mmCIF file of C-alpha atoms in Angstrom:
data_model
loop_
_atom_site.group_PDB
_atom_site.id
_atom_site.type_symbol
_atom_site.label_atom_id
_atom_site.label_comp_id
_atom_site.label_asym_id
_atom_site.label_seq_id
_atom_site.Cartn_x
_atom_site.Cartn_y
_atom_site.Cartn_z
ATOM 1 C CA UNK A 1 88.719 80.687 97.161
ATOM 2 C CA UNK A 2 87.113 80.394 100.413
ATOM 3 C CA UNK A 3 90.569 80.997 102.568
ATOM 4 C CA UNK A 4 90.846 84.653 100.248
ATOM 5 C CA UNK A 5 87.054 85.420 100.983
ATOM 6 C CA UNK A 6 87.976 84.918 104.752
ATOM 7 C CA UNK A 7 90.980 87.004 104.800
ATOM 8 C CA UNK A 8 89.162 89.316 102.965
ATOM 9 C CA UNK A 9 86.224 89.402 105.584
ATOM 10 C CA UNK A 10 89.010 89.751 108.417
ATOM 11 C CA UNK A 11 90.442 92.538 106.556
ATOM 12 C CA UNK A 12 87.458 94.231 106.079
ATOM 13 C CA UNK A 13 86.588 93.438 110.418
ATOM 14 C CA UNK A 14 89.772 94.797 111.266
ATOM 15 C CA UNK A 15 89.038 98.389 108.864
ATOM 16 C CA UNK A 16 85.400 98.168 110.277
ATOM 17 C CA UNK A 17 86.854 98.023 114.153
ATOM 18 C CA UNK A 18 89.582 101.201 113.053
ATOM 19 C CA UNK A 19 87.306 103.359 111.062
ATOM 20 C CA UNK A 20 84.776 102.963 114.403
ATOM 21 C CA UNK A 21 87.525 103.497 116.519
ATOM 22 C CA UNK A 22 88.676 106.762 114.914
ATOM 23 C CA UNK A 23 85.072 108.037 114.873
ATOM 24 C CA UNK A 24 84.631 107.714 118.498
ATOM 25 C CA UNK A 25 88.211 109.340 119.124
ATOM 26 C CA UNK A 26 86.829 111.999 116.468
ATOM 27 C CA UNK A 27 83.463 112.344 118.553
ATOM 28 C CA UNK A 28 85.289 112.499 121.685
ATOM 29 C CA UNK A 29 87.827 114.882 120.736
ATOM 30 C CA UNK A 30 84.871 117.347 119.285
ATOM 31 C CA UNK A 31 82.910 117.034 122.715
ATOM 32 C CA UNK A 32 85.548 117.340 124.368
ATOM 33 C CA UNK A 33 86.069 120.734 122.431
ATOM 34 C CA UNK A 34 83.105 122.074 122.516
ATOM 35 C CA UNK A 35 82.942 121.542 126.574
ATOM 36 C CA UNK A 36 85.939 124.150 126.807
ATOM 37 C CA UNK A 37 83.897 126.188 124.529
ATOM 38 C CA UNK A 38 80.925 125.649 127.070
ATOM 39 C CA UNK A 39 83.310 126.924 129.626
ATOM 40 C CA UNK A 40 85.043 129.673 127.815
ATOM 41 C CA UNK A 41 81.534 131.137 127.129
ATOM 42 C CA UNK A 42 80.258 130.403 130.900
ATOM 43 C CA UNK A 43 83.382 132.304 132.181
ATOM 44 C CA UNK A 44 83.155 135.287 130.156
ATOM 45 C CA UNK A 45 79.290 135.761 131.078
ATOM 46 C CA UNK A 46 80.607 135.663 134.410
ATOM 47 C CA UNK A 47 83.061 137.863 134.068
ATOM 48 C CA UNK A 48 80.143 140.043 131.793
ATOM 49 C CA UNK A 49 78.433 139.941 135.135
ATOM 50 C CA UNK A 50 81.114 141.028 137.095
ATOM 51 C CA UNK A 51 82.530 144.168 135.134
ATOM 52 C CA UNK A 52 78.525 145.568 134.556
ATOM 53 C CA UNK A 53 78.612 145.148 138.752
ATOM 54 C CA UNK A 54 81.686 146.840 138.765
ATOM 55 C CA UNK A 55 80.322 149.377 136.110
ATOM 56 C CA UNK A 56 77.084 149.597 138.228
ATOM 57 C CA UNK A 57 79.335 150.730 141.101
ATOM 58 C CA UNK A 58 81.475 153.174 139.537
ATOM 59 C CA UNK A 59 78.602 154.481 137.721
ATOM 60 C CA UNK A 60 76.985 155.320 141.455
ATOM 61 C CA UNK A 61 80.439 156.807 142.622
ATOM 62 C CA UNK A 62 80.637 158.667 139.482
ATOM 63 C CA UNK A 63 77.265 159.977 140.892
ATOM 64 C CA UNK A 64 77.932 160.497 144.059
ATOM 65 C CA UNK A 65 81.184 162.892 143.072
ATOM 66 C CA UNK A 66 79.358 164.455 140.617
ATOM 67 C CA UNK A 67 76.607 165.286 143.073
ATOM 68 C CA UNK A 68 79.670 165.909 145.134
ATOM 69 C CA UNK A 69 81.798 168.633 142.930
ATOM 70 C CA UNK A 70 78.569 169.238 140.874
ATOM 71 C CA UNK A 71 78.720 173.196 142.174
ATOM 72 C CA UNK A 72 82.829 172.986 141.912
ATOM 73 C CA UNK A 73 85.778 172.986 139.530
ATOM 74 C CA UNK A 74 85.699 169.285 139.874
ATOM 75 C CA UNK A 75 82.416 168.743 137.802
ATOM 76 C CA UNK A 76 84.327 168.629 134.453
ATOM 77 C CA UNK A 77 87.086 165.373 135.700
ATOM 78 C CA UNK A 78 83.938 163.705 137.060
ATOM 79 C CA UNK A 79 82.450 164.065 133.768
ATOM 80 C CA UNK A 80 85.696 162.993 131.631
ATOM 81 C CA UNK A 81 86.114 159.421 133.912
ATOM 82 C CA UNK A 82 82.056 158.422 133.403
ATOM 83 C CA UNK A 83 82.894 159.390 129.511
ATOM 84 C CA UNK A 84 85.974 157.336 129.465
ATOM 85 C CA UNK A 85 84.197 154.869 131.979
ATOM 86 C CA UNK A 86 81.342 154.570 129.434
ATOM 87 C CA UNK A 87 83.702 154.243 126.185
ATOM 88 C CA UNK A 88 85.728 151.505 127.876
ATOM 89 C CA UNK A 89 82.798 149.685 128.248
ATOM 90 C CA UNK A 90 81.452 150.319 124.847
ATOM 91 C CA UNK A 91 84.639 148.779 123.418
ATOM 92 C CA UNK A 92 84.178 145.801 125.716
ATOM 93 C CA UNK A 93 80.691 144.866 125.039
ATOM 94 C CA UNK A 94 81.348 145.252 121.154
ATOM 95 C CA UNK A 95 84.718 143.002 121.905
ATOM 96 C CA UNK A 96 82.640 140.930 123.653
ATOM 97 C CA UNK A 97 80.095 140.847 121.058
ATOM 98 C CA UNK A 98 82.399 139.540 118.631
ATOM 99 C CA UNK A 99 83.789 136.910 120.347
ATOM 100 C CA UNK A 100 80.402 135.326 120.996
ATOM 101 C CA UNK A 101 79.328 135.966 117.180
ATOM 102 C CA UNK A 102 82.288 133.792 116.269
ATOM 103 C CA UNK A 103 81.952 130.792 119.199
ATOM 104 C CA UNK A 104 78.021 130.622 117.546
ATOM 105 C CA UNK A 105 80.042 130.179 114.382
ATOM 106 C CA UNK A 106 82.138 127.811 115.252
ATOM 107 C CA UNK A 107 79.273 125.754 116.926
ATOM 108 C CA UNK A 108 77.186 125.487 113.636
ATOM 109 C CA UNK A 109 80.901 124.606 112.097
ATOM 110 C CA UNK A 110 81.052 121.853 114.058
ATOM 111 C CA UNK A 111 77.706 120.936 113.786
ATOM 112 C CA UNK A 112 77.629 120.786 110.058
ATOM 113 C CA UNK A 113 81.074 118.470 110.400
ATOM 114 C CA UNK A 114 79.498 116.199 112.565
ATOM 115 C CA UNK A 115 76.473 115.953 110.153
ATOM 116 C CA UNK A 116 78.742 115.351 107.017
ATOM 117 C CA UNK A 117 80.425 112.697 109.271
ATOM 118 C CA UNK A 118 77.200 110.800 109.793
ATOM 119 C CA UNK A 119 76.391 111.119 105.969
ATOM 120 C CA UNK A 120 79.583 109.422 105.145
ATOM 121 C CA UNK A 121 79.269 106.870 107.993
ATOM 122 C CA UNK A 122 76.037 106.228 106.220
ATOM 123 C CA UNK A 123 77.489 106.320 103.012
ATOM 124 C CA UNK A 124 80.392 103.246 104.425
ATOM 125 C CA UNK A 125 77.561 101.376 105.869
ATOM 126 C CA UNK A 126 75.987 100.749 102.738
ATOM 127 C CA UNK A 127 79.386 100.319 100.564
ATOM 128 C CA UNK A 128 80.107 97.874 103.114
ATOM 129 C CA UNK A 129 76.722 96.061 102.932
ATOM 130 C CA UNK A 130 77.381 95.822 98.815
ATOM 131 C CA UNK A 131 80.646 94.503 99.376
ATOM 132 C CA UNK A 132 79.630 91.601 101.904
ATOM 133 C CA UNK A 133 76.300 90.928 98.984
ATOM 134 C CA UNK A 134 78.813 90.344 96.992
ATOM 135 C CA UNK A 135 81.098 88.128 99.196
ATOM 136 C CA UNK A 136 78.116 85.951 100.201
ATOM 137 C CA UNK A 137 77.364 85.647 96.662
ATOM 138 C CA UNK A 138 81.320 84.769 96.381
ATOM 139 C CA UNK A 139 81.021 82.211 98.629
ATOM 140 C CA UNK A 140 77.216 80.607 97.808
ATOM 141 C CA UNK A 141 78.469 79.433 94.205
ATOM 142 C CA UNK A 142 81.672 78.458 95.472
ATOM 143 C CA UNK A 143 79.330 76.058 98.011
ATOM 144 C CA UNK A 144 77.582 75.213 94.848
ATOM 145 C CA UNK A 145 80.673 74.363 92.553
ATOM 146 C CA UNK A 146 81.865 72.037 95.596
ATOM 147 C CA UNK A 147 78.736 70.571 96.587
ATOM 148 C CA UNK A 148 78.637 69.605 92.587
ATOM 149 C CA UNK A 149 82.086 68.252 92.565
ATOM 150 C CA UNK A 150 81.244 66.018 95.471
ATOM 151 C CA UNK A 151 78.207 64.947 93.939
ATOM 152 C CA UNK A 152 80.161 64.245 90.727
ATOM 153 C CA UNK A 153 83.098 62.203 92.880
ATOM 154 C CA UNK A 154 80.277 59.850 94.572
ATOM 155 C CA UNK A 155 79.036 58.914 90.610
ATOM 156 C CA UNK A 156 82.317 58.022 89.481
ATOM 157 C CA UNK A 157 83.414 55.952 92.194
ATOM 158 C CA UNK A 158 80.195 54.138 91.961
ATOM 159 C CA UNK A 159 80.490 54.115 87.854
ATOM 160 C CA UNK A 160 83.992 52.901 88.959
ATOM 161 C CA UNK A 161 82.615 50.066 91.277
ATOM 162 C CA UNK A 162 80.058 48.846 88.881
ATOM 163 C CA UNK A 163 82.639 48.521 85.786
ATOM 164 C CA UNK A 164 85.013 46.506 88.262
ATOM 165 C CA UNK A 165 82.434 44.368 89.276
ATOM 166 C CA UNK A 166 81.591 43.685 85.417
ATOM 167 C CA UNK A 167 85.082 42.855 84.776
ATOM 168 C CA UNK A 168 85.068 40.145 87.307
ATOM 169 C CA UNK A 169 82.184 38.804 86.170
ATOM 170 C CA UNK A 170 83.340 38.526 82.562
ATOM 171 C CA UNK A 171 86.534 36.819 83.993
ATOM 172 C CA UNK A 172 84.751 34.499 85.526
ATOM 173 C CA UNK A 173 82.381 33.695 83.132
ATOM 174 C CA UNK A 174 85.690 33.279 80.730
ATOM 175 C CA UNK A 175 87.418 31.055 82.910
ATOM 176 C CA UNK A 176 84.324 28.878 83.538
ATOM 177 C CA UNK A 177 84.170 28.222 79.968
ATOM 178 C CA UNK A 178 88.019 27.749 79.473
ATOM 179 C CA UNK A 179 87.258 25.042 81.905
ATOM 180 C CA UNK A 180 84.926 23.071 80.413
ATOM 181 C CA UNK A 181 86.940 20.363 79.065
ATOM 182 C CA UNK A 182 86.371 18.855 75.429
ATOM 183 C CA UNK A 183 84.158 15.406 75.080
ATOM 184 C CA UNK A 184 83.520 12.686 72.813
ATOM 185 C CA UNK A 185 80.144 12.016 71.176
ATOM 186 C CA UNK A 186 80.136 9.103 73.667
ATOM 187 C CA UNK A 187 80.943 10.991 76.452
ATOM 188 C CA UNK A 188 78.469 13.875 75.663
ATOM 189 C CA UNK A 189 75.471 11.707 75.807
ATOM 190 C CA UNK A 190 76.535 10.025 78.822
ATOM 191 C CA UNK A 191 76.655 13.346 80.481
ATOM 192 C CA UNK A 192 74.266 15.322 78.806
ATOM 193 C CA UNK A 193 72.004 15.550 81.662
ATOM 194 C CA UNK A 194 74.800 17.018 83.399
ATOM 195 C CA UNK A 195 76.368 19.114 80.444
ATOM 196 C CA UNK A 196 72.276 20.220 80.475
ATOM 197 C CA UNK A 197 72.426 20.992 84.069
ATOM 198 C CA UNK A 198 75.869 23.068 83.217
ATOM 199 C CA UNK A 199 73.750 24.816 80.264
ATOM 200 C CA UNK A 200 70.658 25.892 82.615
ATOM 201 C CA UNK A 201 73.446 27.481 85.275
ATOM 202 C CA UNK A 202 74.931 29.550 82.512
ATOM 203 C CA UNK A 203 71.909 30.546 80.769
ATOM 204 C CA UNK A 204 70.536 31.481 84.127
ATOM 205 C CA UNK A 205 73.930 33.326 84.927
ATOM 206 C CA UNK A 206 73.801 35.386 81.484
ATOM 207 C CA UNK A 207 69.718 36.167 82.079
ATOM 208 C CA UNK A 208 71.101 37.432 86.007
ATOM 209 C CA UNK A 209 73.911 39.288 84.090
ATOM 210 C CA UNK A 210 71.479 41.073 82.011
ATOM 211 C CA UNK A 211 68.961 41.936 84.183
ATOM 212 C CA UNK A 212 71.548 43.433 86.119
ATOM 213 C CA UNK A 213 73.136 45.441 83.141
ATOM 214 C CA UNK A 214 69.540 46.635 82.267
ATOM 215 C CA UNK A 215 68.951 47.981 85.940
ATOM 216 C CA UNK A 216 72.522 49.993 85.804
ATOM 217 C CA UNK A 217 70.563 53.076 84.439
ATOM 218 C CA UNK A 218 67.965 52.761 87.254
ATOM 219 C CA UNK A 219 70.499 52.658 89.738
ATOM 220 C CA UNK A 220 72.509 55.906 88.484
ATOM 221 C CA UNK A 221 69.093 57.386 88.500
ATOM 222 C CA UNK A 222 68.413 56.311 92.069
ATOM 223 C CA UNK A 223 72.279 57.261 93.190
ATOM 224 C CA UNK A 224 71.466 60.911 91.014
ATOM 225 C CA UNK A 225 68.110 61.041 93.793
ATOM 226 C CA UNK A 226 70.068 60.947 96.675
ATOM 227 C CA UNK A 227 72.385 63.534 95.930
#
C-alpha cells in the first residue's frame, strides 16, 4: 500500500511540474502576444502622427494654391484635392478607429482568459490539496495497521517464549520424578531426612512455578505498557 501511495504521489509531482510548466509557456506565449500588440498599436500612432503632419502640410499647400489660383480657373482643382484630401483622411481615421476598437477588445479578451486561468489554477490547487488529505490519511492508518501488527508480533513471540519455557519446566519436573527410584519401608526411614530434603526442593519448586504462572498476566500487562 505504501509503494502505490508513492507512485501515486510521484505521479501526481510529475502532473503538478507539467500543468506548471504549460502555464508558464501559456503566460509567456500571451505576453509575448500582447507585446506585438503593444507594438502594433505604438507603430500605428506613429504613423497617426506622421500622416496628420503630412495632412498638416498639404493642408497649408492646399492653402497656399488656393490663395494662389483663388482669383483663377484653378480655384475649383484646388478645391476638389483638399475635398478628396479631407475624405481620404476621413476613411483613415474611421479605419483607424476600428482597428483600435478591436485591439481594446482583444485586450479585455485576454484579460478575462488569463483571469479564468487563475480561477482554475485555484480551482487545481485545492483538488490537489483534497487529494493529498486523503493520501496522508491513506498512509496514517496504514502506519497504524503496521505499527499494530508489530505490536501484535512482539506479544506472540513473547507468549511463544513463555509457553516454551513452561514446557521445559514440566519436562523437567517429569523427569525428576521418573527418577526417583522406588524404596523399601526400610530404606524410606533410613533416608527420610533426605527423601524430606527431596520433598522441601519440590514443594519449593512447584510454589516458584506458581508464583511465576500467577505473574504471567502482570507481565503481558507490563510487555502491553511498553508498546
Amino acid at each position: 500500500m505504501r509503494k502505490v501511495f508513492e507512485e501515486n504521489m510521484e505521479d501526481q509531482r510529475k502532473r503538478d511540474i507539467a500543468k506548471k510548466e504549460a502555464m508558464e509557456k501559456e503566460a509567456a506565449t500571451i505576453k509575448e502576444y500582447n507585446r506585438l500588440l503593444d507594438e502594433q498599436e505604438e507603430q500605428r500612432a506613429q504613423e497617426l502622427a506622421a500622416r496628420m503632419d503630412r495632412q498638416a502640410d498639404l493642408m497649408k499647400k492646399l492653402q497656399e494654391n488656393v490663395d494662389t489660383v483663388k482669383k483663377g480657373a484653378g480655384d475649383n482643382d484646388a478645391q476638389r484635392a483638399l475635398l478628396q484630401a479631407e475624405e481620404q483622411d476621413r476613411h483613415y481615421f474611421e479605419a483607424e478607429s476600428v482597428k483600435q476598437n478591436r485591439l481594446q477588445q482583444m485586450r479585455l479578451e485576454n484579460q478575462a482568459y488569463l483571469l479564468k486561468q487563475m480561477e482554475e489554477k485555484d480551482s487545481r490547487k485545492n483538488e490537489d490539496k483534497y487529494l493529498q488529505q486523503i493520501q496522508a490519511q491513506i498512509l496514517e492508518r496504514d502506519a497504524e495497521e503496521y505499527n499494530t501488527i508489530e505490536k501484535q508480533k512482539v506479544v506472540d513471540r513473547k507468549l511463544r517464549n513463555l509457553e516454551h519455557r513452561k514446557d521445559i519446566e514440566r519436562q523437567m519436573e517429569y523427569k525428576a520424578r521418573q527418577s526417583v527410584p522406588e524404596m523399601s519401608e526400610a530404606e524410606i526411614q533410613l533416608n527420610r531426612p533426605l527423601l524430606l530434603l527431596v520433598e522441601q526442593t519440590l514443594q519449593t519448586r512447584d510454589e516458584n512455578l506458581k508464583k511465576a504462572q500467577e505473574m504471567a498476566p502482570v507481565l503481558e500487562e507490563d510487555m502491553d505498557g511498553d508498546m
